PDB file of C-alpha atoms and ligand atoms in Angstrom:
ATOM      1  CA  MET A  24       1.988 -26.461   8.176  1.00  0.00           C
ATOM      2  CA  ALA A  25       2.486 -23.424   6.320  1.00  0.00           C
ATOM      3  CA  ILE A  26       5.558 -21.224   5.337  1.00  0.00           C
ATOM      4  CA  ARG A  27       5.626 -18.183   7.258  1.00  0.00           C
ATOM      5  CA  ILE A  28       5.921 -14.908   4.447  1.00  0.00           C
ATOM      6  CA  ASP A  29       8.310 -12.962   6.509  1.00  0.00           C
ATOM      7  CA  GLY A  30       7.409  -9.438   5.854  1.00  0.00           C
ATOM      8  CA  LYS A  31       9.814  -7.832   8.046  1.00  0.00           C
ATOM      9  CA  ALA A  32      12.567  -9.841   6.509  1.00  0.00           C
ATOM     10  CA  ILE A  33      11.382  -8.975   2.833  1.00  0.00           C
ATOM     11  CA  SER A  34      10.938  -5.428   3.376  1.00  0.00           C
ATOM     12  CA  ALA A  35      14.561  -5.080   5.670  1.00  0.00           C
ATOM     13  CA  GLN A  36      16.077  -6.714   2.151  1.00  0.00           C
ATOM     14  CA  ILE A  37      14.567  -4.546  -0.074  1.00  0.00           C
ATOM     15  CA  ARG A  38      14.949  -1.074   1.565  1.00  0.00           C
ATOM     16  CA  GLU A  39      18.426  -2.039   1.779  1.00  0.00           C
ATOM     17  CA  GLU A  40      18.691  -2.502  -1.695  1.00  0.00           C
ATOM     18  CA  ILE A  41      16.974   0.652  -2.092  1.00  0.00           C
ATOM     19  CA  LYS A  42      19.813   2.525   0.061  1.00  0.00           C
ATOM     20  CA  GLU A  43      22.388   1.075  -2.309  1.00  0.00           C
ATOM     21  CA  GLN A  44      20.679   2.015  -5.597  1.00  0.00           C
ATOM     22  CA  THR A  45      20.149   5.553  -3.645  1.00  0.00           C
ATOM     23  CA  ALA A  46      23.604   6.003  -3.273  1.00  0.00           C
ATOM     24  CA  ALA A  47      24.582   5.092  -6.900  1.00  0.00           C
ATOM     25  CA  PHE A  48      21.928   7.703  -8.017  1.00  0.00           C
ATOM     26  CA  VAL A  49      23.172  10.488  -5.826  1.00  0.00           C
ATOM     27  CA  ALA A  50      26.508   9.775  -7.310  1.00  0.00           C
ATOM     28  CA  GLU A  51      25.685  10.137 -10.662  1.00  0.00           C
ATOM     29  CA  ARG A  52      22.730  12.540 -10.601  1.00  0.00           C
ATOM     30  CA  GLY A  53      23.927  14.856  -7.753  1.00  0.00           C
ATOM     31  CA  TYR A  54      20.681  15.397  -6.152  1.00  0.00           C
ATOM     32  CA  THR A  55      19.046  13.194  -3.606  1.00  0.00           C
ATOM     33  CA  PRO A  56      15.443  11.738  -3.868  1.00  0.00           C
ATOM     34  CA  GLY A  57      13.242  14.074  -1.776  1.00  0.00           C
ATOM     35  CA  LEU A  58       9.470  12.938  -0.656  1.00  0.00           C
ATOM     36  CA  ALA A  59       6.675  15.842   1.227  1.00  0.00           C
ATOM     37  CA  VAL A  60       4.624  14.088   3.570  1.00  0.00           C
ATOM     38  CA  VAL A  61       1.725  16.536   4.362  1.00  0.00           C
ATOM     39  CA  ILE A  62      -0.787  15.812   7.277  1.00  0.00           C
ATOM     40  CA  VAL A  63      -3.487  17.480   8.467  1.00  0.00           C
ATOM     41  CA  GLY A  64      -5.203  17.565  12.174  1.00  0.00           C
ATOM     42  CA  GLU A  65      -3.859  15.227  15.150  1.00  0.00           C
ATOM     43  CA  ASP A  66      -5.207  11.865  14.150  1.00  0.00           C
ATOM     44  CA  PRO A  67      -2.775   9.589  16.304  1.00  0.00           C
ATOM     45  CA  ALA A  68      -2.649   6.712  13.812  1.00  0.00           C
ATOM     46  CA  SER A  69      -1.625   9.352  11.069  1.00  0.00           C
ATOM     47  CA  GLN A  70       0.699  10.891  13.026  1.00  0.00           C
ATOM     48  CA  VAL A  71       2.592   7.423  13.643  1.00  0.00           C
ATOM     49  CA  TYR A  72       2.127   6.745  10.005  1.00  0.00           C
ATOM     50  CA  VAL A  73       4.228  10.208   9.018  1.00  0.00           C
ATOM     51  CA  ARG A  74       6.754   9.405  11.575  1.00  0.00           C
ATOM     52  CA  ASN A  75       7.327   6.127  10.053  1.00  0.00           C
ATOM     53  CA  LYS A  76       7.747   7.454   6.592  1.00  0.00           C
ATOM     54  CA  ALA A  77      10.176  10.210   7.508  1.00  0.00           C
ATOM     55  CA  LEU A  78      12.346   8.127   9.209  1.00  0.00           C
ATOM     56  CA  ALA A  79      12.069   5.248   6.589  1.00  0.00           C
ATOM     57  CA  CYS A  80      13.049   7.816   4.107  1.00  0.00           C
ATOM     58  CA  GLU A  81      16.322   9.079   6.546  1.00  0.00           C
ATOM     59  CA  GLN A  82      17.669   5.073   6.555  1.00  0.00           C
ATOM     60  CA  VAL A  83      17.773   5.336   2.916  1.00  0.00           C
ATOM     61  CA  GLY A  84      19.369   8.134   2.163  1.00  0.00           C
ATOM     62  CA  PHE A  85      16.141  10.682   1.006  1.00  0.00           C
ATOM     63  CA  TYR A  86      15.920  13.883   1.591  1.00  0.00           C
ATOM     64  CA  SER A  87      12.066  14.272   3.384  1.00  0.00           C
ATOM     65  CA  GLN A  88      10.114  16.794   4.402  1.00  0.00           C
ATOM     66  CA  VAL A  89       6.860  16.951   6.886  1.00  0.00           C
ATOM     67  CA  HIS A  90       4.207  19.285   6.520  1.00  0.00           C
ATOM     68  CA  ARG A  91       2.395  19.675   9.818  1.00  0.00           C
ATOM     69  CA  LEU A  92      -0.942  21.268   9.581  1.00  0.00           C
ATOM     70  CA  PRO A  93      -3.662  22.103  11.753  1.00  0.00           C
ATOM     71  CA  ALA A  94      -6.649  20.664  11.828  1.00  0.00           C
ATOM     72  CA  GLU A  95      -8.729  23.686  10.750  1.00  0.00           C
ATOM     73  CA  THR A  96      -6.472  24.221   7.681  1.00  0.00           C
ATOM     74  CA  THR A  97      -8.516  25.485   4.651  1.00  0.00           C
ATOM     75  CA  GLN A  98      -8.696  23.960   1.338  1.00  0.00           C
ATOM     76  CA  ALA A  99      -7.061  26.684  -0.064  1.00  0.00           C
ATOM     77  CA  GLU A 100      -4.375  26.642   2.228  1.00  0.00           C
ATOM     78  CA  LEU A 101      -3.604  22.900   1.602  1.00  0.00           C
ATOM     79  CA  ASN A 102      -4.367  23.620  -2.231  1.00  0.00           C
ATOM     80  CA  ALA A 103      -1.317  26.016  -2.153  1.00  0.00           C
ATOM     81  CA  LEU A 104       0.818  24.031  -0.135  1.00  0.00           C
ATOM     82  CA  VAL A 105       0.316  21.219  -2.729  1.00  0.00           C
ATOM     83  CA  ASP A 106       0.952  23.865  -5.817  1.00  0.00           C
ATOM     84  CA  GLU A 107       3.869  24.566  -4.220  1.00  0.00           C
ATOM     85  CA  LEU A 108       5.335  21.264  -3.929  1.00  0.00           C
ATOM     86  CA  ASN A 109       4.508  20.515  -7.218  1.00  0.00           C
ATOM     87  CA  ALA A 110       7.218  23.520  -8.262  1.00  0.00           C
ATOM     88  CA  ASN A 111       9.749  22.592  -5.912  1.00  0.00           C
ATOM     89  CA  GLN A 112      12.547  20.483  -7.797  1.00  0.00           C
ATOM     90  CA  GLN A 113      13.822  18.988  -4.647  1.00  0.00           C
ATOM     91  CA  ILE A 114      10.269  17.276  -4.356  1.00  0.00           C
ATOM     92  CA  HIS A 115       9.838  14.371  -6.251  1.00  0.00           C
ATOM     93  CA  GLY A 116       7.149  12.625  -4.069  1.00  0.00           C
ATOM     94  CA  ILE A 117       4.445  13.998  -2.642  1.00  0.00           C
ATOM     95  CA  LEU A 118       1.960  12.390   0.224  1.00  0.00           C
ATOM     96  CA  VAL A 119      -1.046  13.308   1.600  1.00  0.00           C
ATOM     97  CA  GLN A 120      -1.843  11.428   4.597  1.00  0.00           C
ATOM     98  CA  LEU A 121      -5.375  10.410   4.784  1.00  0.00           C
ATOM     99  CA  PRO A 122      -8.064  10.598   5.850  1.00  0.00           C
ATOM    100  CA  LEU A 123      -8.309  14.416   5.887  1.00  0.00           C
ATOM    101  CA  PRO A 124     -10.327  16.135   8.283  1.00  0.00           C
ATOM    102  CA  LYS A 125     -14.969  16.095   7.053  1.00  0.00           C
ATOM    103  CA  HIS A 126     -14.269  19.913   6.021  1.00  0.00           C
ATOM    104  CA  LEU A 127     -11.430  19.194   3.396  1.00  0.00           C
ATOM    105  CA  ASP A 128     -12.503  17.367   0.015  1.00  0.00           C
ATOM    106  CA  GLU A 129      -9.934  14.648  -0.715  1.00  0.00           C
ATOM    107  CA  THR A 130     -10.556  14.304  -4.279  1.00  0.00           C
ATOM    108  CA  GLU A 131      -9.732  17.740  -5.040  1.00  0.00           C
ATOM    109  CA  VAL A 132      -6.040  17.475  -3.445  1.00  0.00           C
ATOM    110  CA  LEU A 133      -5.620  14.404  -4.980  1.00  0.00           C
ATOM    111  CA  LEU A 134      -6.646  15.444  -8.207  1.00  0.00           C
ATOM    112  CA  ARG A 135      -4.149  18.552  -7.613  1.00  0.00           C
ATOM    113  CA  ILE A 136      -1.050  16.520  -7.293  1.00  0.00           C
ATOM    114  CA  ASP A 137       1.008  16.608 -10.046  1.00  0.00           C
ATOM    115  CA  PRO A 138       0.796  12.868 -11.437  1.00  0.00           C
ATOM    116  CA  LYS A 139       4.900  12.530 -11.672  1.00  0.00           C
ATOM    117  CA  LYS A 140       5.076  13.046  -7.961  1.00  0.00           C
ATOM    118  CA  ASP A 141       2.526  11.264  -7.301  1.00  0.00           C
ATOM    119  CA  VAL A 142       3.732   8.396  -5.285  1.00  0.00           C
ATOM    120  CA  ASP A 143       0.534   7.377  -3.500  1.00  0.00           C
ATOM    121  CA  ALA A 144      -0.478   6.046  -7.080  1.00  0.00           C
ATOM    122  CA  PHE A 145      -4.222   7.590  -6.091  1.00  0.00           C
ATOM    123  CA  HIS A 146      -4.678  10.344  -8.830  1.00  0.00           C
ATOM    124  CA  PRO A 147      -6.673   9.015 -11.204  1.00  0.00           C
ATOM    125  CA  TYR A 148      -4.407   9.402 -14.216  1.00  0.00           C
ATOM    126  CA  ASN A 149      -1.873   6.856 -12.532  1.00  0.00           C
ATOM    127  CA  VAL A 150      -5.415   4.555 -11.943  1.00  0.00           C
ATOM    128  CA  GLY A 151      -5.773   4.162 -15.371  1.00  0.00           C
ATOM    129  CA  LYS A 152      -1.900   3.886 -16.427  1.00  0.00           C
ATOM    130  CA  ILE A 153      -2.639   0.870 -13.800  1.00  0.00           C
ATOM    131  CA  MET A 154      -5.553  -0.076 -15.557  1.00  0.00           C
ATOM    132  CA  ILE A 155      -3.400  -0.348 -18.967  1.00  0.00           C
ATOM    133  CA  GLY A 156      -0.659  -2.055 -17.654  1.00  0.00           C
ATOM    134  CA  ASP A 157       1.681   0.787 -18.813  1.00  0.00           C
ATOM    135  CA  TYR A 158       2.724   1.881 -15.241  1.00  0.00           C
ATOM    136  CA  ASP A 159       5.396   4.400 -13.057  1.00  0.00           C
ATOM    137  CA  PHE A 160       3.791   3.691  -9.517  1.00  0.00           C
ATOM    138  CA  LEU A 161       1.834   1.111  -8.071  1.00  0.00           C
ATOM    139  CA  PRO A 162      -0.203   1.654  -5.068  1.00  0.00           C
ATOM    140  CA  CYS A 163       2.214   0.908  -2.306  1.00  0.00           C
ATOM    141  CA  THR A 164      -0.220  -1.862  -0.388  1.00  0.00           C
ATOM    142  CA  PRO A 165      -1.154  -4.147  -3.321  1.00  0.00           C
ATOM    143  CA  ALA A 166       2.715  -3.539  -4.793  1.00  0.00           C
ATOM    144  CA  GLY A 167       4.082  -4.799  -1.428  1.00  0.00           C
ATOM    145  CA  VAL A 168       2.077  -7.823  -1.450  1.00  0.00           C
ATOM    146  CA  MET A 169       3.016  -8.468  -5.488  1.00  0.00           C
ATOM    147  CA  ALA A 170       6.562  -8.312  -3.489  1.00  0.00           C
ATOM    148  CA  LEU A 171       6.214 -10.895  -1.106  1.00  0.00           C
ATOM    149  CA  LEU A 172       5.005 -13.105  -3.594  1.00  0.00           C
ATOM    150  CA  GLU A 173       7.720 -12.478  -5.957  1.00  0.00           C
ATOM    151  CA  ARG A 174      10.401 -12.804  -3.243  1.00  0.00           C
ATOM    152  CA  SER A 175       8.450 -15.945  -2.024  1.00  0.00           C
ATOM    153  CA  GLY A 176       9.014 -17.731  -5.283  1.00  0.00           C
ATOM    154  CA  ILE A 177       4.894 -17.664  -6.007  1.00  0.00           C
ATOM    155  CA  ASP A 178       3.729 -17.502  -9.254  1.00  0.00           C
ATOM    156  CA  PRO A 179       0.282 -16.162  -9.795  1.00  0.00           C
ATOM    157  CA  ALA A 180       0.426 -17.138 -13.455  1.00  0.00           C
ATOM    158  CA  GLY A 181      -2.549 -19.613 -14.268  1.00  0.00           C
ATOM    159  CA  LYS A 182      -3.576 -19.704 -10.611  1.00  0.00           C
ATOM    160  CA  ASN A 183      -6.916 -19.154  -9.245  1.00  0.00           C
ATOM    161  CA  CYS A 184      -6.519 -15.719  -7.317  1.00  0.00           C
ATOM    162  CA  VAL A 185      -9.387 -14.373  -5.241  1.00  0.00           C
ATOM    163  CA  VAL A 186      -9.199 -11.063  -3.656  1.00  0.00           C
ATOM    164  CA  ILE A 187     -11.671 -10.347  -1.073  1.00  0.00           C
ATOM    165  CA  GLY A 188     -12.408  -6.797  -0.912  1.00  0.00           C
ATOM    166  CA  ARG A 189     -12.754  -4.346  -3.619  1.00  0.00           C
ATOM    167  CA  SER A 190     -11.335  -0.667  -2.316  1.00  0.00           C
ATOM    168  CA  ASN A 191      -9.791   2.022  -4.573  1.00  0.00           C
ATOM    169  CA  ILE A 192      -6.150   1.132  -2.455  1.00  0.00           C
ATOM    170  CA  VAL A 193      -6.725  -1.904  -1.891  1.00  0.00           C
ATOM    171  CA  GLY A 194      -8.915  -4.852  -3.284  1.00  0.00           C
ATOM    172  CA  LYS A 195      -9.472  -3.469  -6.968  1.00  0.00           C
ATOM    173  CA  PRO A 196      -5.539  -2.640  -7.616  1.00  0.00           C
ATOM    174  CA  MET A 197      -4.809  -5.853  -6.158  1.00  0.00           C
ATOM    175  CA  ALA A 198      -6.716  -7.628  -8.729  1.00  0.00           C
ATOM    176  CA  MET A 199      -5.330  -5.726 -11.126  1.00  0.00           C
ATOM    177  CA  LEU A 200      -1.970  -6.805 -10.697  1.00  0.00           C
ATOM    178  CA  LEU A 201      -2.978  -9.984  -9.966  1.00  0.00           C
ATOM    179  CA  LEU A 202      -4.346  -9.846 -13.472  1.00  0.00           C
ATOM    180  CA  HIS A 203      -1.398  -8.704 -15.087  1.00  0.00           C
ATOM    181  CA  ALA A 204       0.555 -11.174 -13.322  1.00  0.00           C
ATOM    182  CA  ASN A 205      -1.268 -13.555 -15.415  1.00  0.00           C
ATOM    183  CA  GLY A 206      -3.918 -14.681 -12.629  1.00  0.00           C
ATOM    184  CA  THR A 207      -7.520 -16.231 -13.133  1.00  0.00           C
ATOM    185  CA  VAL A 208      -9.093 -13.207 -10.952  1.00  0.00           C
ATOM    186  CA  THR A 209     -12.094 -13.582  -9.311  1.00  0.00           C
ATOM    187  CA  VAL A 210     -13.196 -10.044  -6.868  1.00  0.00           C
ATOM    188  CA  CYS A 211     -15.533 -10.614  -4.068  1.00  0.00           C
ATOM    189  CA  HIS A 212     -16.853  -8.086  -1.571  1.00  0.00           C
ATOM    190  CA  SER A 213     -20.227  -7.762   0.973  1.00  0.00           C
ATOM    191  CA  ARG A 214     -22.732  -8.488  -1.772  1.00  0.00           C
ATOM    192  CA  THR A 215     -20.954 -11.891  -2.800  1.00  0.00           C
ATOM    193  CA  LYS A 216     -22.757 -14.972  -2.555  1.00  0.00           C
ATOM    194  CA  ASN A 217     -21.534 -17.618  -1.066  1.00  0.00           C
ATOM    195  CA  LEU A 218     -18.170 -16.710  -0.699  1.00  0.00           C
ATOM    196  CA  ALA A 219     -16.807 -19.433   1.401  1.00  0.00           C
ATOM    197  CA  GLU A 220     -17.833 -21.599  -2.123  1.00  0.00           C
ATOM    198  CA  VAL A 221     -15.614 -18.565  -3.711  1.00  0.00           C
ATOM    199  CA  THR A 222     -12.819 -18.729  -1.320  1.00  0.00           C
ATOM    200  CA  ARG A 223     -12.373 -22.128  -1.276  1.00  0.00           C
ATOM    201  CA  GLU A 224     -11.618 -22.366  -5.129  1.00  0.00           C
ATOM    202  CA  ALA A 225      -8.929 -19.583  -4.659  1.00  0.00           C
ATOM    203  CA  ASP A 226      -4.786 -20.979  -4.799  1.00  0.00           C
ATOM    204  CA  ILE A 227      -4.311 -17.558  -3.910  1.00  0.00           C
ATOM    205  CA  LEU A 228      -6.359 -16.046  -1.777  1.00  0.00           C
ATOM    206  CA  VAL A 229      -5.690 -12.351  -0.959  1.00  0.00           C
ATOM    207  CA  VAL A 230      -8.045 -10.674   2.072  1.00  0.00           C
ATOM    208  CA  ALA A 231      -8.547  -6.669   2.617  1.00  0.00           C
ATOM    209  CA  ILE A 232     -12.022  -6.563   4.423  1.00  0.00           C
ATOM    210  CA  GLY A 233     -11.148  -4.869   7.639  1.00  0.00           C
ATOM    211  CA  ARG A 234     -12.643  -7.406   9.603  1.00  0.00           C
ATOM    212  CA  ALA A 235     -10.999  -9.241  12.512  1.00  0.00           C
ATOM    213  CA  ASP A 236     -10.234 -13.387  12.242  1.00  0.00           C
ATOM    214  CA  PHE A 237     -12.858 -13.064   9.203  1.00  0.00           C
ATOM    215  CA  VAL A 238     -11.595 -16.038   7.417  1.00  0.00           C
ATOM    216  CA  GLY A 239     -11.313 -19.324   8.969  1.00  0.00           C
ATOM    217  CA  ALA A 240     -10.296 -22.741   8.067  1.00  0.00           C
ATOM    218  CA  ASP A 241     -13.495 -23.196   6.197  1.00  0.00           C
ATOM    219  CA  MET A 242     -13.022 -20.785   3.630  1.00  0.00           C
ATOM    220  CA  VAL A 243      -9.293 -22.048   2.429  1.00  0.00           C
ATOM    221  CA  LYS A 244      -8.486 -24.605  -0.206  1.00  0.00           C
ATOM    222  CA  PRO A 245      -5.564 -26.916   1.241  1.00  0.00           C
ATOM    223  CA  GLY A 246      -2.468 -26.004   0.066  1.00  0.00           C
ATOM    224  CA  ALA A 247      -3.451 -22.239  -1.025  1.00  0.00           C
ATOM    225  CA  VAL A 248      -1.230 -19.641  -0.752  1.00  0.00           C
ATOM    226  CA  VAL A 249      -3.044 -17.123   2.165  1.00  0.00           C
ATOM    227  CA  ILE A 250      -2.552 -12.722   1.914  1.00  0.00           C
ATOM    228  CA  ASP A 251      -3.901 -11.018   4.605  1.00  0.00           C
ATOM    229  CA  VAL A 252      -3.800  -7.146   4.157  1.00  0.00           C
ATOM    230  CA  GLY A 253      -6.541  -6.480   7.153  1.00  0.00           C
ATOM    231  CA  MET A 254      -4.751  -4.576   9.909  1.00  0.00           C
ATOM    232  CA  ASN A 255      -7.709  -4.820  13.500  1.00  0.00           C
ATOM    233  CA  ARG A 256      -7.178  -3.573  16.518  1.00  0.00           C
ATOM    234  CA  ARG A 257      -8.448  -5.815  19.238  1.00  0.00           C
ATOM    235  CA  ALA A 258     -10.291  -4.646  22.198  1.00  0.00           C
ATOM    236  CA  ASP A 259      -6.697  -5.030  24.082  1.00  0.00           C
ATOM    237  CA  GLY A 260      -4.903  -3.212  21.617  1.00  0.00           C
ATOM    238  CA  LYS A 261      -3.494  -5.554  19.819  1.00  0.00           C
ATOM    239  CA  LEU A 262      -3.326  -6.040  16.195  1.00  0.00           C
ATOM    240  CA  THR A 263      -4.775  -8.593  14.392  1.00  0.00           C
ATOM    241  CA  GLY A 264      -5.546  -9.568  10.556  1.00  0.00           C
ATOM    242  CA  ASP A 265      -8.232 -10.661   8.449  1.00  0.00           C
ATOM    243  CA  VAL A 266      -7.684 -14.272   8.597  1.00  0.00           C
ATOM    244  CA  ASN A 267      -7.794 -16.324  11.627  1.00  0.00           C
ATOM    245  CA  PHE A 268      -4.222 -17.388  11.592  1.00  0.00           C
ATOM    246  CA  ALA A 269      -4.018 -19.780  14.047  1.00  0.00           C
ATOM    247  CA  GLU A 270      -7.063 -22.132  11.992  1.00  0.00           C
ATOM    248  CA  VAL A 271      -5.686 -21.066   8.365  1.00  0.00           C
ATOM    249  CA  GLU A 272      -1.828 -21.863   9.157  1.00  0.00           C
ATOM    250  CA  PRO A 273      -1.523 -25.705   9.576  1.00  0.00           C
ATOM    251  CA  ILE A 274      -3.846 -26.270   6.153  1.00  0.00           C
ATOM    252  CA  ALA A 275      -2.172 -23.184   3.874  1.00  0.00           C
ATOM    253  CA  SER A 276       1.061 -23.451   2.134  1.00  0.00           C
ATOM    254  CA  ALA A 277       2.069 -20.274   2.396  1.00  0.00           C
ATOM    255  CA  ILE A 278       0.764 -17.122   4.627  1.00  0.00           C
ATOM    256  CA  THR A 279       1.872 -13.879   5.796  1.00  0.00           C
ATOM    257  CA  PRO A 280       1.303 -13.008   9.574  1.00  0.00           C
ATOM    258  CA  VAL A 281      -0.302 -10.000  10.839  1.00  0.00           C
ATOM    259  CA  PRO A 282       1.815  -8.087  12.161  1.00  0.00           C
ATOM    260  CA  GLY A 283       5.081  -8.837  10.397  1.00  0.00           C
ATOM    261  CA  GLY A 284       3.464  -9.872   6.880  1.00  0.00           C
ATOM    262  CA  VAL A 285       2.451  -6.690   3.996  1.00  0.00           C
ATOM    263  CA  GLY A 286       2.074  -3.919   6.644  1.00  0.00           C
ATOM    264  CA  PRO A 287       6.234  -3.373   7.178  1.00  0.00           C
ATOM    265  CA  MET A 288       5.996  -3.515   2.808  1.00  0.00           C
ATOM    266  CA  THR A 289       3.754  -0.472   2.482  1.00  0.00           C
ATOM    267  CA  ILE A 290       6.170   1.942   3.382  1.00  0.00           C
ATOM    268  CA  THR A 291       9.135   0.028   1.473  1.00  0.00           C
ATOM    269  CA  MET A 292       7.175   0.501  -1.727  1.00  0.00           C
ATOM    270  CA  LEU A 293       6.689   4.172  -0.886  1.00  0.00           C
ATOM    271  CA  LEU A 294      10.168   4.677  -0.733  1.00  0.00           C
ATOM    272  CA  GLN A 295      10.206   2.537  -3.680  1.00  0.00           C
ATOM    273  CA  ASN A 296       8.193   4.743  -5.636  1.00  0.00           C
ATOM    274  CA  THR A 297      10.153   7.745  -4.521  1.00  0.00           C
ATOM    275  CA  LEU A 298      12.834   6.419  -5.897  1.00  0.00           C
ATOM    276  CA  THR A 299      10.852   5.785  -9.159  1.00  0.00           C
ATOM    277  CA  ALA A 300       9.978   9.736  -9.125  1.00  0.00           C
ATOM    278  CA  ALA A 301      13.120  10.545  -9.186  1.00  0.00           C
ATOM    279  CA  LYS A 302      14.714   8.803 -11.175  1.00  0.00           C
ATOM    280  CA  LYS A 303      12.410  10.140 -14.061  1.00  0.00           C
TER     281      LYS A 303
HETATM  282  P1  NAP B   6     -12.434  -0.454   2.682  1.00  0.00           P
HETATM  283  O1  NAP B   6     -12.181   0.367   1.918  1.00  0.00           O
HETATM  284  O2  NAP B   6     -13.085  -0.757   4.358  1.00  0.00           O
HETATM  285  O3  NAP B   6     -13.022  -2.067   1.951  1.00  0.00           O
HETATM  286  C1  NAP B   6     -13.439  -3.100   3.030  1.00  0.00           C
HETATM  287  C2  NAP B   6     -13.712  -3.925   1.339  1.00  0.00           C
HETATM  288  O4  NAP B   6     -14.501  -5.487   1.837  1.00  0.00           O
HETATM  289  C3  NAP B   6     -14.808  -3.988   0.859  1.00  0.00           C
HETATM  290  O5  NAP B   6     -15.153  -3.794  -0.471  1.00  0.00           O
HETATM  291  C4  NAP B   6     -16.356  -4.501   1.108  1.00  0.00           C
HETATM  292  O6  NAP B   6     -17.041  -4.482   0.709  1.00  0.00           O
HETATM  293  C5  NAP B   6     -15.402  -5.713   2.098  1.00  0.00           C
HETATM  294  N1  NAP B   6     -16.028  -6.346   3.038  1.00  0.00           N
HETATM  295  C6  NAP B   6     -16.555  -5.893   4.295  1.00  0.00           C
HETATM  296  N2  NAP B   6     -17.251  -7.003   4.861  1.00  0.00           N
HETATM  297  C7  NAP B   6     -16.906  -7.959   3.804  1.00  0.00           C
HETATM  298  C8  NAP B   6     -17.785  -9.276   4.144  1.00  0.00           C
HETATM  299  N3  NAP B   6     -18.597  -9.445   5.031  1.00  0.00           N
HETATM  300  N4  NAP B   6     -17.562 -10.196   3.253  1.00  0.00           N
HETATM  301  C9  NAP B   6     -16.533  -9.837   2.195  1.00  0.00           C
HETATM  302  N5  NAP B   6     -16.343  -8.355   1.334  1.00  0.00           N
HETATM  303  C10 NAP B   6     -16.690  -7.886   2.433  1.00  0.00           C
HETATM  304  O7  NAP B   6     -10.946  -1.187   3.458  1.00  0.00           O
HETATM  305  P2  NAP B   6      -9.699  -1.042   2.905  1.00  0.00           P
HETATM  306  O8  NAP B   6      -8.911   0.278   2.949  1.00  0.00           O
HETATM  307  O9  NAP B   6      -9.415  -2.201   1.610  1.00  0.00           O
HETATM  308  O10 NAP B   6      -8.544  -2.249   3.827  1.00  0.00           O
HETATM  309  C11 NAP B   6      -9.084  -3.233   4.378  1.00  0.00           C
HETATM  310  C12 NAP B   6      -8.254  -4.058   5.047  1.00  0.00           C
HETATM  311  O11 NAP B   6      -6.965  -3.862   4.947  1.00  0.00           O
HETATM  312  C13 NAP B   6      -8.094  -3.098   6.818  1.00  0.00           C
HETATM  313  O12 NAP B   6      -8.232  -3.855   7.322  1.00  0.00           O
HETATM  314  C14 NAP B   6      -7.209  -2.449   6.220  1.00  0.00           C
HETATM  315  O13 NAP B   6      -6.590  -1.806   7.887  1.00  0.00           O
HETATM  316  C15 NAP B   6      -5.903  -2.704   5.686  1.00  0.00           C
HETATM  317  N6  NAP B   6      -5.198  -1.978   5.520  1.00  0.00           N
HETATM  318  C16 NAP B   6      -3.694  -2.719   5.705  1.00  0.00           C
HETATM  319  C17 NAP B   6      -2.535  -2.086   4.877  1.00  0.00           C
HETATM  320  C18 NAP B   6      -1.192  -2.328   4.719  1.00  0.00           C
HETATM  321  O14 NAP B   6      -0.384  -1.599   4.899  1.00  0.00           O
HETATM  322  N7  NAP B   6      -1.091  -3.580   5.730  1.00  0.00           N
HETATM  323  C19 NAP B   6      -2.575  -1.023   4.138  1.00  0.00           C
HETATM  324  C20 NAP B   6      -4.128  -0.423   3.774  1.00  0.00           C
HETATM  325  C21 NAP B   6      -5.168  -1.316   4.556  1.00  0.00           C
HETATM  326  P3  NAP B   6     -18.136  -3.616  -0.057  1.00  0.00           P
HETATM  327  O15 NAP B   6     -17.254  -2.752  -1.310  1.00  0.00           O
HETATM  328  O16 NAP B   6     -19.239  -4.495  -0.752  1.00  0.00           O
HETATM  329  O17 NAP B   6     -18.243  -2.519   0.706  1.00  0.00           O
END
C-alpha cells in the first residue's frame, strides 16, 4: 500500500516557514511583502481562489490587495490597473486571475506585468528563464509538485519520469523541472500512442489532464510514485483527481490524494514567490 503524500501537512509546514521568514524580513528591511490579485467578472470558482489567496497572505503576514473589476471592464482599464500596480512600491507580486472574460486578451495582460512582479511565472521572460534553468519564480503548481517530492524524500535523479499533459501552466514546466532535477523525462498528451505502455515505464508519474479517474492500475508500474494534479468536479459536487485512487493506491509506493495533495501547495508556492519578489 502506498504512502499518502500529505499535501495539506506539507503545505502548512512551508507556510509556517514563510511566516517566520516574513517576520525576519520585515524586521530587517522595514517593509512588508505585498501581493495584488486582480479578478475580472463574477466566476464563482475564481472568486473562491482569490479569497483564499488573500486569506493566505494575511496568515503569513503579507500586505495584500484584491482588485475586483466588473465583467464589462475594458482592455484599456485593465492595462491601466496593471501599469499602476507595476509602479506601486508596496506591491511586489501581481496576479491576474485567469480565465478572463472572453473580450479581454490574456496574453496582452500577462505581457504587461513587470516580470519582476510576475509571481505566477507566466510571462515569456520568466518562462524562458525556467527553460534555461536560471529562474527567480517557478509556476506555482509544478513548483508545488517538486516541493512535495523533495519533502517526501523522493529524488527524480536518474528516474524515469512521465508527465501526462503538456499545458503551459502545468505539463510543460513540470517536465522542465523534473529534467532540471536530473530525471529522464517523457511528456505524453492526447496524441500519444500506447499511452499505458509509456506510463508503465514511469518511476514517477505526474498526471495533469483534467479527466476524472483516467489513470487506472493498468497504467502504473508497481512501486511507482504517482502525483495527481487533476481537479475535477463529479456530478455529486465532490472533487476528484485524474487518477483512480482506489485502484492505484495498493500498487504505488507513494501517491497524492485529491483533495489534500497537490491542491494545497499551489497557493503556498504563490506565497513563496511573493516573498522572493520582495527580497529582490
Ligand atoms: P489543460 O490545459 O486542459 O491540458 C490538459 C492536457 O492533458 C493537454 O496537454 C492534453 O493533451 C492532455 N490530455 C487530455 N486528454 C488526454 C488523454 N486522453 N490522454 C493523454 N493526454 C490527454 O489542463 P491543465 O490546465 O494543464 O490542467 C490539468 C488538470 O490539472 C486539470 O484537472 C486542472 O483542474 C488541474 N489543475 C490543478 C491545479 C492545482 O492547483 N492542483 C492547478 C492547475 C491545474 P493535448 O495537449 O494533446 O490536448
